[in-house]
Amino acid sequence: MRRSGTSIMGILNVTPDSFSDGGLWLDRDAAVRHAVGMVDRGADIIDVGGESTRPGSSRVPISEEQRRVLPVVRDLVDRGITVSVDTMNASTAEAALKAGASIVNDVSGGLADPDMDDVILNSDARFVVMHWRGHADSMDDLARYRDVVGEVVGAIELRAAELIVKGMAPERLILDPGLGFAKKSGHNWTLLGHLDRLVALGPPVLIGASRKRFVGELVPGGAQTSERDFASAVLAALAASQGVWGVRVHDVSSTAAALDVAAAVERGRTGQP
């Protein structure tokens, strides 16, 4: 955990088609080396995903997702690394947990697969409840809101309550507003400007804005996703200042530096050593 108190979740996409780094880490050994490097640079958690959820992407067979993900999860756990699995499939989540993962990061918040709740409830894993309205091939058409903050916070609160009623311990939940998922640029910025509403619900909050399209719109040359890292790091520091538990990022080095700067400023403000 960073000195700011905000955890860094390093993104490891073992996919051929993720929007930023698709194909770079398909090789198992390359994926593991990259993950170890992210930990060395300050990542607290590695989030391993085998299915792209970029806008317009198609689902992949569960068997292929597991072929990509599970060997990497095992290798990282064997190295003592805290692993999160990024999946909407209950069987993949279950297999990853058996392989040693300790967090399930489901971009649908458990809504895409009716068996996901049982998998989580029958484990001791933490579960990311993300705001979700539909799969990647249709989510841009679902970006319609009258009050984006109220609707997103309300939907996440309801989903968390459903899980708690089923027996989930509240401390195992992590909330995520789902930036970029069924949201236009203005919706994302409005949510980021009102993170206090989500933080006020109580459970830890995870923010995943790294290299996303709405960030790139602010950056000269932002069509190249790697050009978005500086802005993504600034955004991570601003989110940390609003009390979020974690940030999910591609570039760990710039994020760690930004969080350390934010923490130093806060220490100066409060007079702490």
CSV table of N, CA, C and O in Angstrom, one decimal, residues 64-125:
chain,number,residue,atom,x,y,z
A,64,GLU,N,-11.1,-20.6,-23.3
A,64,GLU,CA,-10.0,-19.8,-23.7
A,64,GLU,C,-9.5,-18.8,-22.7
A,64,GLU,O,-8.4,-18.6,-22.4
A,65,GLU,N,-10.5,-18.2,-22.0
A,65,GLU,CA,-10.2,-17.2,-21.0
A,65,GLU,C,-9.4,-17.9,-19.9
A,65,GLU,O,-8.4,-17.4,-19.4
A,66,GLN,N,-9.8,-19.1,-19.5
A,66,GLN,CA,-9.1,-19.8,-18.4
A,66,GLN,C,-7.7,-20.3,-18.9
A,66,GLN,O,-6.8,-20.3,-18.1
A,67,ARG,N,-7.6,-20.7,-20.1
A,67,ARG,CA,-6.3,-21.0,-20.7
A,67,ARG,C,-5.3,-19.9,-20.5
A,67,ARG,O,-4.1,-20.1,-20.2
A,68,ARG,N,-5.8,-18.7,-20.8
A,68,ARG,CA,-4.9,-17.5,-20.7
A,68,ARG,C,-4.6,-17.1,-19.3
A,68,ARG,O,-3.5,-16.7,-19.0
A,69,VAL,N,-5.6,-17.2,-18.4
A,69,VAL,CA,-5.5,-16.6,-17.1
A,69,VAL,C,-4.9,-17.5,-16.0
A,69,VAL,O,-4.0,-17.1,-15.2
A,70,LEU,N,-5.3,-18.7,-15.9
A,70,LEU,CA,-5.0,-19.6,-14.8
A,70,LEU,C,-3.6,-19.9,-14.6
A,70,LEU,O,-3.1,-19.8,-13.4
A,71,PRO,N,-2.8,-20.2,-15.6
A,71,PRO,CA,-1.4,-20.4,-15.4
A,71,PRO,C,-0.6,-19.2,-14.8
A,71,PRO,O,0.3,-19.3,-14.0
A,72,VAL,N,-1.1,-18.0,-15.3
A,72,VAL,CA,-0.4,-16.8,-14.8
A,72,VAL,C,-0.8,-16.5,-13.4
A,72,VAL,O,0.1,-16.1,-12.6
A,73,VAL,N,-2.1,-16.7,-13.0
A,73,VAL,CA,-2.5,-16.6,-11.7
A,73,VAL,C,-1.6,-17.5,-10.7
A,73,VAL,O,-1.1,-17.0,-9.7
A,74,ARG,N,-1.5,-18.7,-11.1
A,74,ARG,CA,-0.7,-19.7,-10.3
A,74,ARG,C,0.7,-19.2,-10.1
A,74,ARG,O,1.3,-19.2,-9.0
A,75,ASP,N,1.3,-18.8,-11.2
A,75,ASP,CA,2.7,-18.3,-11.2
A,75,ASP,C,2.9,-17.1,-10.3
A,75,ASP,O,3.9,-17.0,-9.5
A,76,LEU,N,2.0,-16.2,-10.3
A,76,LEU,CA,2.1,-15.0,-9.5
A,76,LEU,C,1.9,-15.3,-8.0
A,76,LEU,O,2.6,-14.8,-7.2
A,77,VAL,N,0.9,-16.1,-7.8
A,77,VAL,CA,0.6,-16.5,-6.4
A,77,VAL,C,1.8,-17.2,-5.8
A,77,VAL,O,2.2,-17.0,-4.6
A,78,ASP,N,2.4,-18.1,-6.6
A,78,ASP,CA,3.6,-18.8,-6.1
A,78,ASP,C,4.8,-17.9,-5.8
A,78,ASP,O,5.6,-18.2,-4.9
A,79,ARG,N,4.7,-16.7,-6.4
A,79,ARG,CA,5.8,-15.6,-6.1
A,79,ARG,C,5.3,-14.7,-4.9
A,79,ARG,O,6.0,-13.8,-4.6
A,80,GLY,N,4.2,-15.0,-4.3
A,80,GLY,CA,3.8,-14.3,-3.1
A,80,GLY,C,3.1,-13.0,-3.5
A,80,GLY,O,2.9,-12.1,-2.7
A,81,ILE,N,2.6,-12.8,-4.7
A,81,ILE,CA,2.0,-11.6,-5.2
A,81,ILE,C,0.4,-11.7,-5.0
A,81,ILE,O,-0.2,-12.8,-5.2
A,82,THR,N,-0.1,-10.6,-4.5
A,82,THR,CA,-1.6,-10.6,-4.3
A,82,THR,C,-2.3,-10.4,-5.7
A,82,THR,O,-1.9,-9.5,-6.4
A,83,VAL,N,-3.2,-11.4,-6.0
A,83,VAL,CA,-3.8,-11.4,-7.4
A,83,VAL,C,-5.3,-11.2,-7.3
A,83,VAL,O,-6.0,-11.8,-6.5
A,84,SER,N,-5.7,-10.4,-8.2
A,84,SER,CA,-7.1,-10.2,-8.5
A,84,SER,C,-7.4,-10.8,-9.9
A,84,SER,O,-6.6,-10.7,-10.8
A,85,VAL,N,-8.5,-11.4,-10.1
A,85,VAL,CA,-8.9,-11.9,-11.4
A,85,VAL,C,-10.0,-11.1,-12.0
A,85,VAL,O,-11.0,-10.8,-11.3
A,86,ASP,N,-9.8,-10.6,-13.2
A,86,ASP,CA,-10.8,-9.8,-13.9
A,86,ASP,C,-11.6,-10.6,-14.8
A,86,ASP,O,-11.2,-11.0,-15.9
A,87,THR,N,-12.8,-11.0,-14.3
A,87,THR,CA,-13.7,-11.9,-15.1
A,87,THR,C,-15.1,-11.7,-14.8
A,87,THR,O,-15.5,-11.4,-13.6
A,88,MET,N,-16.0,-12.0,-15.8
A,88,MET,CA,-17.4,-12.0,-15.6
A,88,MET,C,-18.0,-13.4,-15.4
A,88,MET,O,-19.2,-13.6,-15.3
A,89,ASN,N,-17.1,-14.4,-15.6
A,89,ASN,CA,-17.5,-15.8,-15.6
A,89,ASN,C,-17.3,-16.4,-14.3
A,89,ASN,O,-16.2,-16.5,-13.8
A,90,ALA,N,-18.4,-17.0,-13.7
A,90,ALA,CA,-18.3,-17.6,-12.4
A,90,ALA,C,-17.3,-18.8,-12.3
A,90,ALA,O,-16.5,-18.9,-11.4
A,91,SER,N,-17.2,-19.6,-13.4
A,91,SER,CA,-16.3,-20.7,-13.4
A,91,SER,C,-14.9,-20.3,-13.4
A,91,SER,O,-14.0,-20.9,-12.8
A,92,THR,N,-14.6,-19.2,-14.1
A,92,THR,CA,-13.2,-18.7,-14.2
A,92,THR,C,-12.9,-18.1,-12.8
A,92,THR,O,-11.8,-18.3,-12.3
A,93,ALA,N,-13.8,-17.4,-12.2
A,93,ALA,CA,-13.6,-16.8,-10.9
A,93,ALA,C,-13.3,-17.9,-9.9
A,93,ALA,O,-12.3,-17.9,-9.1
A,94,GLU,N,-14.1,-19.0,-9.9
A,94,GLU,CA,-13.9,-20.1,-9.0
A,94,GLU,C,-12.5,-20.8,-9.2
A,94,GLU,O,-11.8,-21.1,-8.2
A,95,ALA,N,-12.2,-21.0,-10.4
A,95,ALA,CA,-10.9,-21.6,-10.7
A,95,ALA,C,-9.7,-20.8,-10.3
A,95,ALA,O,-8.7,-21.2,-9.8
A,96,ALA,N,-9.8,-19.4,-10.5
A,96,ALA,CA,-8.8,-18.5,-10.1
A,96,ALA,C,-8.6,-18.5,-8.6
A,96,ALA,O,-7.5,-18.4,-8.1
A,97,LEU,N,-9.7,-18.5,-7.9
A,97,LEU,CA,-9.7,-18.5,-6.4
A,97,LEU,C,-9.0,-19.7,-5.9
A,97,LEU,O,-8.2,-19.7,-5.0
A,98,LYS,N,-9.3,-20.9,-6.5
A,98,LYS,CA,-8.6,-22.1,-6.2
A,98,LYS,C,-7.1,-22.1,-6.5
A,98,LYS,O,-6.3,-22.7,-5.8
A,99,ALA,N,-6.8,-21.3,-7.5
A,99,ALA,CA,-5.4,-21.1,-7.8
A,99,ALA,C,-4.7,-20.1,-6.9
A,99,ALA,O,-3.4,-19.9,-7.1
A,100,GLY,N,-5.4,-19.4,-6.1
A,100,GLY,CA,-4.8,-18.5,-5.1
A,100,GLY,C,-5.2,-17.1,-5.2
A,100,GLY,O,-4.7,-16.2,-4.4
A,101,ALA,N,-5.9,-16.7,-6.2
A,101,ALA,CA,-6.4,-15.3,-6.3
A,101,ALA,C,-7.2,-14.9,-5.1
A,101,ALA,O,-7.9,-15.8,-4.5
A,102,SER,N,-7.2,-13.7,-4.7
A,102,SER,CA,-7.9,-13.3,-3.4
A,102,SER,C,-9.0,-12.2,-3.7
A,102,SER,O,-9.7,-11.8,-2.8
A,103,ILE,N,-9.1,-11.7,-4.9
A,103,ILE,CA,-10.1,-10.7,-5.3
A,103,ILE,C,-10.7,-11.1,-6.6
A,103,ILE,O,-9.9,-11.5,-7.5
A,104,VAL,N,-12.0,-11.0,-6.7
A,104,VAL,CA,-12.7,-11.1,-8.0
A,104,VAL,C,-13.1,-9.8,-8.5
A,104,VAL,O,-13.9,-9.1,-7.8
A,105,ASN,N,-12.6,-9.3,-9.6
A,105,ASN,CA,-12.9,-8.0,-10.2
A,105,ASN,C,-13.9,-8.3,-11.4
A,105,ASN,O,-13.4,-8.5,-12.5
A,106,ASP,N,-15.2,-8.2,-11.1
A,106,ASP,CA,-16.2,-8.5,-12.1
A,106,ASP,C,-16.8,-7.2,-12.6
A,106,ASP,O,-17.5,-6.5,-11.9
A,107,VAL,N,-16.5,-6.9,-13.9
A,107,VAL,CA,-17.0,-5.6,-14.4
A,107,VAL,C,-18.5,-5.5,-14.4
A,107,VAL,O,-19.1,-4.4,-14.6
A,108,SER,N,-19.2,-6.6,-14.3
A,108,SER,CA,-20.7,-6.6,-14.3
A,108,SER,C,-21.2,-6.6,-12.8
A,108,SER,O,-22.4,-6.6,-12.6
A,109,GLY,N,-20.3,-6.6,-11.9
A,109,GLY,CA,-20.7,-6.7,-10.5
A,109,GLY,C,-21.5,-7.9,-10.1
A,109,GLY,O,-22.3,-7.9,-9.2
A,110,GLY,N,-21.3,-9.0,-10.9
A,110,GLY,CA,-22.0,-10.3,-10.6
A,110,GLY,C,-23.3,-10.4,-11.4
A,110,GLY,O,-24.0,-11.4,-11.2
A,111,LEU,N,-23.6,-9.5,-12.3
A,111,LEU,CA,-24.9,-9.5,-13.0
A,111,LEU,C,-24.8,-10.3,-14.3
A,111,LEU,O,-25.9,-10.7,-14.8
A,112,ALA,N,-23.6,-10.5,-14.8
A,112,ALA,CA,-23.5,-11.2,-16.1
A,112,ALA,C,-23.7,-12.7,-16.0
A,112,ALA,O,-24.1,-13.3,-17.0
A,113,ASP,N,-23.3,-13.3,-14.9
A,113,ASP,CA,-23.4,-14.7,-14.7
A,113,ASP,C,-24.1,-15.0,-13.4
A,113,ASP,O,-23.7,-14.6,-12.3
A,114,PRO,N,-25.3,-15.7,-13.5
A,114,PRO,CA,-26.1,-15.9,-12.3
A,114,PRO,C,-25.4,-16.8,-11.3
A,114,PRO,O,-25.9,-16.8,-10.1
A,115,ASP,N,-24.4,-17.4,-11.6
A,115,ASP,CA,-23.7,-18.3,-10.6
A,115,ASP,C,-22.6,-17.5,-9.9
A,115,ASP,O,-22.0,-18.1,-8.9
A,116,MET,N,-22.3,-16.3,-10.3
A,116,MET,CA,-21.2,-15.6,-9.6
A,116,MET,C,-21.4,-15.3,-8.1
A,116,MET,O,-20.5,-15.5,-7.3
A,117,ASP,N,-22.6,-15.0,-7.8
A,117,ASP,CA,-22.9,-14.7,-6.4
A,117,ASP,C,-22.5,-15.9,-5.5
A,117,ASP,O,-21.9,-15.7,-4.4
A,118,ASP,N,-22.9,-17.1,-5.9
A,118,ASP,CA,-22.7,-18.3,-5.1
A,118,ASP,C,-21.2,-18.5,-5.0
A,118,ASP,O,-20.7,-18.9,-3.9
A,119,VAL,N,-20.4,-18.3,-6.1
A,119,VAL,CA,-19.0,-18.5,-6.1
A,119,VAL,C,-18.4,-17.6,-5.0
A,119,VAL,O,-17.5,-18.0,-4.2
A,120,ILE,N,-18.8,-16.3,-5.0
A,120,ILE,CA,-18.2,-15.4,-4.1
A,120,ILE,C,-18.6,-15.7,-2.7
A,120,ILE,O,-17.8,-15.7,-1.7
A,121,LEU,N,-19.9,-16.0,-2.5
A,121,LEU,CA,-20.4,-16.2,-1.1
A,121,LEU,C,-19.8,-17.5,-0.5
A,121,LEU,O,-19.7,-17.6,0.7
A,122,ASN,N,-19.4,-18.4,-1.3
A,122,ASN,CA,-18.8,-19.7,-0.8
A,122,ASN,C,-17.3,-19.6,-0.7
A,122,ASN,O,-16.6,-20.6,-0.6
A,123,SER,N,-16.7,-18.4,-0.8
A,123,SER,CA,-15.3,-18.1,-0.7
A,123,SER,C,-15.1,-17.1,0.4
A,123,SER,O,-16.0,-16.6,1.0
A,124,ASP,N,-13.8,-16.8,0.6
A,124,ASP,CA,-13.5,-15.6,1.5
A,124,ASP,C,-12.9,-14.5,0.7
A,124,ASP,O,-12.2,-13.6,1.2
A,125,ALA,N,-13.1,-14.5,-0.6
A,125,ALA,CA,-12.5,-13.5,-1.5
A,125,ALA,C,-13.2,-12.1,-1.4
A,125,ALA,O,-14.4,-12.1,-1.0
